């Protein structure tokens, strides 16, 4: 019964997500924010944002999802702060170079980030809806934001074009110089690459800025994972390293990605997704890896967000999931049916 209901909503959001055009009229944005909230947030936060209203609320590990209908608390957040909560970057926790797992600015990992799942204007639509839950109105100007991204791209393009021209001129000057010297000395003279190294570097920097501006503009109206396919992973592990990798995967599962907010293990954790007690038997590791990297690529309407797992994290978590091989399935199914 529940599965069927969820399926219908999922389909509706999928269709909506595909058909909507950025910068639609205000009521369209409101409707869209409401639909997206219902699909991605209300299992935990409840349809009207109140505590213990969402079905998953009581299954969540502490702290419980925030009461979004509480104006005295929510009113202290700016629109941008609410946006930044929903759209956080995952920190790099790679060993050696990165931060510690769990060393996040945000209090708990069990509030998922939607940065890797939804487009920026979808997230603004959600912020607009969240505002209505505590009787406020979003003031952030989404149109102006879009315009500034457009401007940003134009400016980055101009800067890149200029840097490229400066590089080409400096490079030409250096090779003309080498040619002149070759004639003068009547032997081959190498081009002095150091003469245009600064221009080359500046062009590289400008290219990166241009790419960043392009991605920012794309992500404004297009979902980040759209059209991105995950290459087949190399899941081989040296036997000596397996235990450490699995332990790391378990820590990532709980303390970085908050998988336990949505998945139940040994009777603990959320219930938005299936219990994973026997996932190691049921699921193929390559499939799990691909699913973790980009669930929307495999099922565009799924409620599981893409959580921004890098390749190393996805491998560690996949290895951990493969070890989940409880003997019996969920406790409910264990109970023998009593006959009178
Ligand atoms: C898996 C459950 C879950 C889902 C799904 C979820 N949240 Fe949350 N949310 C939480 C938890 C847990 C907290 C943190 C409570 C705390 O730190 O006290 C939270 C906190 C928040 C906060 C307050 C942030 C702050 O700085 O205190 C906002 C706003 C919020 N969520 C909005 C959303 C929106 C919008 C969505 C859907 C796009 C969403 N949440 C989806 C569990 C969830
Ligand atoms: C906001 C909730 C949410 C979060 C967070 C979440 N999942 Fe899921 N997950 C789901 C849902 C919902 C499904 C069911 C797929 C569907 O039909 O949409 C699912 C499916 C899965 C499956 C396939 C299960 C099966 O039996 O087919 C695996 C494996 C999985 N998730 C692992 C993870 C891991 C590992 C993490 C953390 C990195 C995670 N999930 C985070 C909601 C979530």
Coordinates of C-alpha atoms and ligand atoms in Angstrom, one line a residue:
X1 CA 0.0 0.0 0.0
X2 CA 2.6 2.5 1.1
X3 CA 5.0 1.5 -1.7
X4 CA 2.3 2.2 -4.3
X5 CA 1.6 5.6 -2.8
X6 CA 5.3 6.5 -2.8
X7 CA 5.7 5.3 -6.3
X8 CA 3.0 7.7 -7.6
X9 CA 4.6 10.7 -5.9
X10 CA 8.0 9.7 -7.2
X11 CA 6.7 9.6 -10.7
X12 CA 5.0 13.0 -10.4
X13 CA 8.2 14.6 -9.2
X14 CA 10.3 12.9 -11.8
X15 CA 8.0 14.3 -14.6
X16 CA 7.9 17.7 -13.0
X17 CA 11.7 17.8 -12.5
X18 CA 12.1 17.1 -16.2
X19 CA 9.5 19.5 -17.6
X20 CA 10.1 22.6 -15.5
X21 CA 11.9 25.5 -16.9
X22 CA 14.1 27.7 -14.7
X23 CA 12.6 31.0 -13.7
X24 CA 9.0 29.8 -14.0
X25 CA 6.3 32.0 -12.4
X26 CA 6.2 32.3 -8.6
X27 CA 3.3 30.0 -8.0
X28 CA 4.9 27.4 -10.2
X29 CA 8.1 27.7 -8.0
X30 CA 5.9 27.3 -4.9
X31 CA 4.2 24.2 -6.2
X32 CA 7.6 22.8 -7.2
X33 CA 9.1 23.5 -3.8
X34 CA 6.1 21.8 -2.2
X35 CA 6.4 18.7 -4.4
X36 CA 10.2 18.4 -3.8
X37 CA 9.8 18.9 -0.1
X38 CA 7.1 16.2 0.0
X39 CA 9.4 13.8 -1.9
X40 CA 12.8 14.4 -0.2
X41 CA 12.1 15.9 3.2
X42 CA 8.8 15.0 4.7
X43 CA 9.6 11.4 5.6
X44 CA 11.9 12.9 8.3
X45 CA 10.6 16.4 8.9
X46 CA 6.8 15.8 8.3
X47 CA 4.5 17.4 5.8
X48 CA 4.1 20.5 8.0
X49 CA 7.7 20.4 9.4
X50 CA 6.6 19.4 12.9
X51 CA 8.4 17.1 15.3
X52 CA 7.4 13.4 15.1
X53 CA 5.2 14.0 12.1
X54 CA 7.4 12.3 9.5
X55 CA 7.2 8.5 9.6
X56 CA 10.9 8.2 9.9
X57 CA 11.3 10.7 12.8
X58 CA 11.1 8.2 15.6
X59 CA 13.5 5.7 13.9
X60 CA 16.2 8.3 13.5
X61 CA 19.3 8.2 15.7
X62 CA 19.7 11.4 17.9
X63 CA 19.5 14.3 17.3
X64 CA 16.1 14.1 15.7
X65 CA 15.3 16.2 12.7
X66 CA 14.7 19.9 13.4
X67 CA 11.2 21.3 13.9
X68 CA 10.9 23.4 10.7
X69 CA 7.6 24.9 11.9
X70 CA 9.2 26.6 14.9
X71 CA 9.4 30.3 13.9
X72 CA 11.4 31.5 16.9
X73 CA 14.2 29.1 15.9
X74 CA 13.9 28.9 12.1
X75 CA 13.4 32.7 12.0
X76 CA 17.0 33.1 13.2
X77 CA 18.4 31.5 9.9
X78 CA 18.8 33.5 6.8
X79 CA 17.5 32.1 3.5
X80 CA 21.1 31.5 2.5
X81 CA 21.8 29.6 5.7
X82 CA 18.9 27.3 5.1
X83 CA 20.1 26.8 1.5
X84 CA 23.6 26.0 2.8
X85 CA 22.2 23.4 5.1
X86 CA 20.4 21.6 2.4
X87 CA 23.2 22.0 -0.1
X88 CA 26.4 21.3 1.8
X89 CA 29.7 20.2 0.3
X90 CA 31.1 16.9 1.6
X91 CA 34.5 17.4 3.2
X92 CA 37.5 15.5 1.8
X93 CA 38.3 12.9 4.4
X94 CA 40.9 11.0 2.4
X95 CA 43.6 9.7 4.7
X96 CA 46.7 11.9 4.9
X97 CA 45.4 14.8 2.9
X98 CA 41.9 15.3 4.2
X99 CA 40.0 16.1 7.4
X100 CA 39.0 13.6 10.0
X101 CA 35.8 11.6 9.4
X102 CA 33.0 13.3 11.3
X103 CA 35.0 16.6 11.5
X104 CA 32.2 18.4 9.7
X105 CA 31.0 22.0 10.3
X106 CA 27.5 20.7 10.2
X107 CA 26.3 19.1 13.5
X108 CA 25.0 15.7 12.3
X109 CA 25.5 13.7 9.1
X110 CA 22.0 12.3 9.3
X111 CA 20.6 15.4 7.6
X112 CA 21.6 14.5 4.1
X113 CA 23.0 17.0 1.7
X114 CA 21.2 17.5 -1.6
X115 CA 23.9 19.3 -3.3
X116 CA 24.8 16.3 -5.5
X117 CA 21.2 15.5 -6.2
X118 CA 19.2 18.6 -7.0
X119 CA 19.8 21.7 -9.1
X120 CA 20.3 25.0 -7.3
X121 CA 17.0 26.4 -8.3
X122 CA 15.2 23.3 -7.1
X123 CA 16.9 23.8 -3.7
X124 CA 15.8 27.5 -3.7
X125 CA 12.3 26.3 -4.4
X126 CA 12.6 24.0 -1.4
X127 CA 13.9 26.9 0.8
X128 CA 10.8 28.9 -0.3
X129 CA 8.6 26.1 0.9
X130 CA 10.5 25.6 4.2
X131 CA 9.9 29.3 4.8
X132 CA 6.1 28.8 4.6
X133 CA 6.3 26.0 7.2
X134 CA 7.1 28.6 9.9
X135 CA 5.0 31.4 8.4
X136 CA 7.7 33.4 6.7
X137 CA 8.4 34.3 3.1
X138 CA 11.7 33.7 1.3
X139 CA 13.3 37.0 0.5
X140 CA 16.3 35.7 -1.5
X141 CA 16.1 36.8 -5.1
X142 CA 16.6 33.7 -7.2
X143 CA 16.3 35.6 -10.5
X144 CA 19.1 37.9 -9.5
X145 CA 21.2 34.9 -8.5
X146 CA 20.7 33.4 -12.0
X147 CA 21.6 36.7 -13.6
X148 CA 24.8 36.9 -11.5
X149 CA 25.8 33.4 -12.6
X150 CA 25.2 34.5 -16.2
X151 CA 27.4 37.6 -15.6
X152 CA 30.0 35.4 -13.9
X153 CA 30.3 33.2 -16.9
X154 CA 30.6 36.1 -19.3
X155 CA 33.3 37.7 -17.2
X156 CA 35.2 34.5 -16.8
X157 CA 35.0 34.0 -20.6
X158 CA 36.3 37.5 -21.3
X159 CA 39.2 37.0 -18.8
X160 CA 40.1 33.7 -20.3
X161 CA 40.0 35.1 -23.9
X162 CA 42.4 37.9 -22.8
X163 CA 44.7 35.5 -20.9
X164 CA 44.8 33.2 -24.0
X165 CA 45.6 36.1 -26.3
X166 CA 48.4 37.3 -23.9
X167 CA 49.8 33.8 -23.9
X168 CA 49.7 33.4 -27.6
X169 CA 51.4 36.8 -28.1
X170 CA 54.2 35.9 -25.5
X171 CA 54.7 32.5 -27.0
X172 CA 54.9 34.0 -30.5
X173 CA 57.4 36.6 -29.3
X174 CA 59.6 33.8 -27.8
X175 CA 59.5 31.7 -30.9
X176 CA 60.2 34.7 -33.1
X177 CA 63.2 35.4 -30.9
X178 CA 64.4 31.9 -31.1
X179 CA 64.1 32.0 -34.9
X180 CA 66.0 35.3 -35.1
X181 CA 68.8 33.9 -33.0
X182 CA 69.0 30.7 -35.0
X183 CA 69.5 32.8 -38.1
X184 CA 72.0 35.0 -36.4
X185 CA 74.1 32.2 -35.0
X186 CA 73.3 29.9 -37.9
X187 CA 72.4 27.0 -35.6
X188 CA 69.2 25.7 -33.9
X189 CA 68.2 27.7 -30.8
X190 CA 65.5 26.4 -28.5
X191 CA 62.5 28.5 -27.7
X192 CA 62.9 30.0 -24.3
X193 CA 59.8 28.6 -22.6
X194 CA 60.4 30.5 -19.4
X195 CA 59.7 33.7 -21.3
X196 CA 56.0 32.9 -21.5
X197 CA 55.6 30.7 -18.4
X198 CA 53.7 33.4 -16.5
X199 CA 51.2 33.9 -19.3
X200 CA 50.7 30.2 -19.6
X201 CA 50.0 29.8 -15.9
X202 CA 47.6 32.8 -15.9
X203 CA 45.8 31.2 -18.8
X204 CA 45.5 27.9 -16.9
X205 CA 44.1 29.7 -13.9
X206 CA 41.6 31.6 -16.1
X207 CA 40.6 28.3 -17.7
X208 CA 39.8 26.8 -14.3
X209 CA 37.7 29.8 -13.4
X210 CA 35.9 29.5 -16.6
X211 CA 35.1 25.9 -16.0
X212 CA 33.9 26.6 -12.5
X213 CA 31.6 29.4 -13.7
X214 CA 30.3 27.0 -16.4
X215 CA 29.6 24.3 -13.8
X216 CA 27.9 26.8 -11.5
X217 CA 25.6 27.9 -14.2
X218 CA 24.8 24.4 -15.4
X219 CA 24.1 23.3 -11.8
X220 CA 21.7 26.1 -11.4
X221 CA 19.1 24.6 -13.6
X222 CA 20.4 21.0 -14.2
X223 CA 20.7 18.3 -11.6
X224 CA 24.4 17.6 -11.1
X225 CA 24.3 13.9 -11.7
X226 CA 22.2 14.0 -14.9
X227 CA 23.8 12.1 -17.7
X228 CA 26.8 11.2 -15.6
X229 CA 27.5 7.5 -15.8
X230 CA 29.7 5.7 -13.3
X231 CA 32.5 3.7 -14.8
X232 CA 33.0 0.1 -13.7
X233 CA 34.9 0.2 -10.4
X234 CA 38.0 -1.7 -9.5
X235 CA 36.9 -3.4 -6.3
X236 CA 39.9 -5.7 -5.8
X237 CA 41.4 -5.3 -2.3
X238 CA 44.6 -6.8 -1.0
X239 CA 43.7 -9.3 1.7
X240 CA 46.0 -7.5 4.2
X241 CA 44.1 -4.2 3.7
X242 CA 40.5 -5.6 3.6
X243 CA 39.8 -5.3 7.4
X244 CA 40.9 -1.7 7.6
X245 CA 39.0 -0.8 4.5
X246 CA 35.8 -2.3 5.9
X247 CA 36.2 -0.6 9.2
X248 CA 36.7 2.7 7.4
X249 CA 33.5 2.0 5.3
X250 CA 31.6 1.4 8.5
X251 CA 32.8 4.8 9.9
X252 CA 31.9 6.6 6.7
X253 CA 28.5 4.9 6.7
X254 CA 27.7 6.2 10.2
X255 CA 29.8 9.3 10.8
X256 CA 30.2 11.0 7.4
X257 CA 27.2 10.0 5.2
X258 CA 24.6 9.3 7.8
X259 CA 23.3 6.2 6.0
X260 CA 21.9 5.1 9.3
X261 CA 19.4 8.0 9.2
X262 CA 17.6 6.2 6.4
X263 CA 18.6 2.5 6.6
X264 CA 18.0 0.1 9.5
X265 CA 20.6 -2.4 10.7
X266 CA 20.0 -4.8 13.6
X267 CA 16.8 -3.0 14.4
X268 CA 18.5 0.5 14.6
X269 CA 18.3 3.4 12.3
X270 CA 15.8 5.0 9.8
X271 CA 13.4 3.2 7.6
X272 CA 13.2 5.4 4.5
X273 CA 15.3 2.8 2.6
X274 CA 15.3 -0.9 2.9
X275 CA 17.0 -2.6 5.9
X276 CA 20.5 -3.6 4.9
X277 CA 21.1 -6.5 7.3
X278 CA 21.4 -8.9 4.4
X279 CA 22.5 -6.5 1.7
X280 CA 25.8 -8.5 1.4
X281 CA 23.9 -11.5 0.2
X282 CA 21.3 -9.7 -1.9
X283 CA 23.3 -7.1 -3.8
X284 CA 26.2 -7.3 -6.2
X285 CA 29.1 -5.1 -5.2
X286 CA 29.6 -3.4 -8.5
X287 CA 25.9 -2.5 -8.5
X288 CA 26.1 -1.1 -4.9
X289 CA 29.1 1.0 -5.9
X290 CA 27.3 2.5 -8.8
X291 CA 24.2 3.0 -6.8
X292 CA 26.1 4.9 -4.1
X293 CA 27.9 7.1 -6.6
X294 CA 24.8 8.2 -8.5
X295 CA 21.4 6.7 -7.4
X296 CA 19.5 9.0 -9.7
X297 CA 21.3 7.6 -12.7
X298 CA 19.7 4.2 -11.9
X299 CA 16.3 5.4 -10.7
X300 CA 15.6 9.1 -11.3
X301 CA 12.8 9.2 -8.7
X302 CA 14.6 7.5 -5.8
X303 CA 14.5 9.3 -2.5
X304 CA 18.1 8.3 -1.8
X305 CA 20.2 11.4 -2.5
X306 CA 23.6 11.2 -4.2
X307 CA 25.8 12.0 -1.2
X308 CA 28.9 13.0 -3.1
X309 CA 31.0 9.9 -2.3
X310 CA 34.4 10.1 -4.0
X311 CA 35.8 6.8 -5.5
X312 CA 37.7 5.8 -2.4
X313 CA 34.8 6.4 -0.1
X314 CA 32.4 4.6 -2.4
X315 CA 34.8 1.6 -2.5
X316 CA 35.1 1.5 1.3
X317 CA 31.4 1.7 1.9
X318 CA 30.7 -0.9 -0.8
X319 CA 33.1 -3.3 0.9
X320 CA 31.4 -2.6 4.3
X321 CA 27.9 -3.2 2.8
X322 CA 29.2 -6.5 1.3
X323 CA 29.9 -7.7 4.8
X324 CA 26.3 -7.2 6.0
X325 CA 25.2 -10.8 6.0
X326 CA 22.9 -11.4 8.9
X327 CA 21.6 -14.9 9.2
X328 CA 18.0 -14.1 9.3
X329 CA 16.2 -11.2 7.7
X330 CA 14.3 -8.5 9.6
X331 CA 12.9 -9.4 13.0
X332 CA 9.3 -9.2 11.9
X333 CA 9.8 -12.0 9.4
X334 CA 11.4 -14.2 12.0
X335 CA 8.3 -14.4 14.2
X336 CA 6.5 -17.7 13.6
X337 CA 2.8 -17.2 12.7
X338 CA 0.8 -18.2 15.7
X339 CA -2.1 -20.5 15.0
X340 CA -4.8 -20.8 17.6
Ligands
LIG1 C1 17.0 11.3 6.9 C2 16.2 12.3 7.6 C3 16.3 13.7 7.0 C4 15.9 14.1 5.7 C5 15.5 13.2 4.6 C6 16.0 15.5 5.7 N1 16.4 16.0 6.9 FE1 16.6 18.0 7.5 N2 17.4 17.4 9.3 C7 17.5 16.1 9.7 C8 18.3 16.1 10.9 C9 18.6 14.9 11.7 C10 18.6 17.4 11.2 C11 19.5 18.0 12.3 C12 18.9 18.2 13.6 C13 19.9 18.8 14.5 O1 21.1 19.0 14.2 O2 19.5 19.1 15.6 C14 18.0 18.2 10.2 C15 18.0 19.6 10.1 C16 17.5 20.4 9.2 C17 17.4 21.8 9.2 C18 18.0 22.7 10.2 C19 19.4 23.0 10.0 C20 20.2 23.7 11.1 O3 21.1 24.4 10.8 O4 19.9 23.5 12.3 C21 16.8 22.2 8.0 C22 16.5 23.6 7.5 C23 16.4 21.0 7.3 N3 16.9 19.9 8.0 C24 15.8 21.0 6.1 C25 15.6 19.8 5.3 C26 15.1 19.8 4.0 C27 14.6 21.0 3.3 C28 15.1 18.5 3.6 C29 14.7 18.0 2.2 C30 15.4 18.6 1.1 C31 15.6 17.7 4.7 N4 15.9 18.5 5.7 C32 15.7 16.3 4.6 C33 17.1 15.0 9.0 C34 16.6 14.9 7.7
LIG2 C1 17.5 10.1 2.6 C2 17.6 8.6 2.8 C3 18.7 7.8 2.4 C4 20.0 8.0 2.7 C5 20.7 9.1 3.4 C6 20.7 6.8 2.2 N1 19.8 6.0 1.5 FE1 20.2 4.2 0.7 N2 18.3 4.1 0.0 C7 17.3 4.9 0.3 C8 16.1 4.5 -0.4 C9 14.7 5.2 -0.3 C10 16.4 3.3 -1.1 C11 15.5 2.5 -1.9 C12 15.7 2.7 -3.3 C13 14.5 3.1 -4.0 O1 13.7 2.3 -4.3 O2 14.4 4.3 -4.2 C14 17.8 3.1 -0.8 C15 18.5 2.0 -1.4 C16 19.8 1.6 -1.0 C17 20.4 0.4 -1.3 C18 19.8 -0.7 -2.1 C19 19.0 -1.5 -1.1 C20 18.2 -2.7 -1.7 O3 17.9 -3.6 -0.9 O4 17.9 -2.7 -2.8 C21 21.7 0.4 -0.7 C22 22.7 -0.7 -0.8 C23 21.8 1.7 0.0 N3 20.6 2.4 -0.2 C24 22.9 2.1 0.7 C25 23.1 3.3 1.3 C26 24.3 3.8 1.8 C27 25.5 3.0 2.0 C28 24.1 5.0 2.2 C29 25.1 6.0 2.8 C30 26.2 6.3 2.0 C31 22.7 5.4 1.9 N4 22.1 4.3 1.4 C32 22.1 6.6 2.3 C33 17.4 6.0 1.1 C34 18.6 6.6 1.6

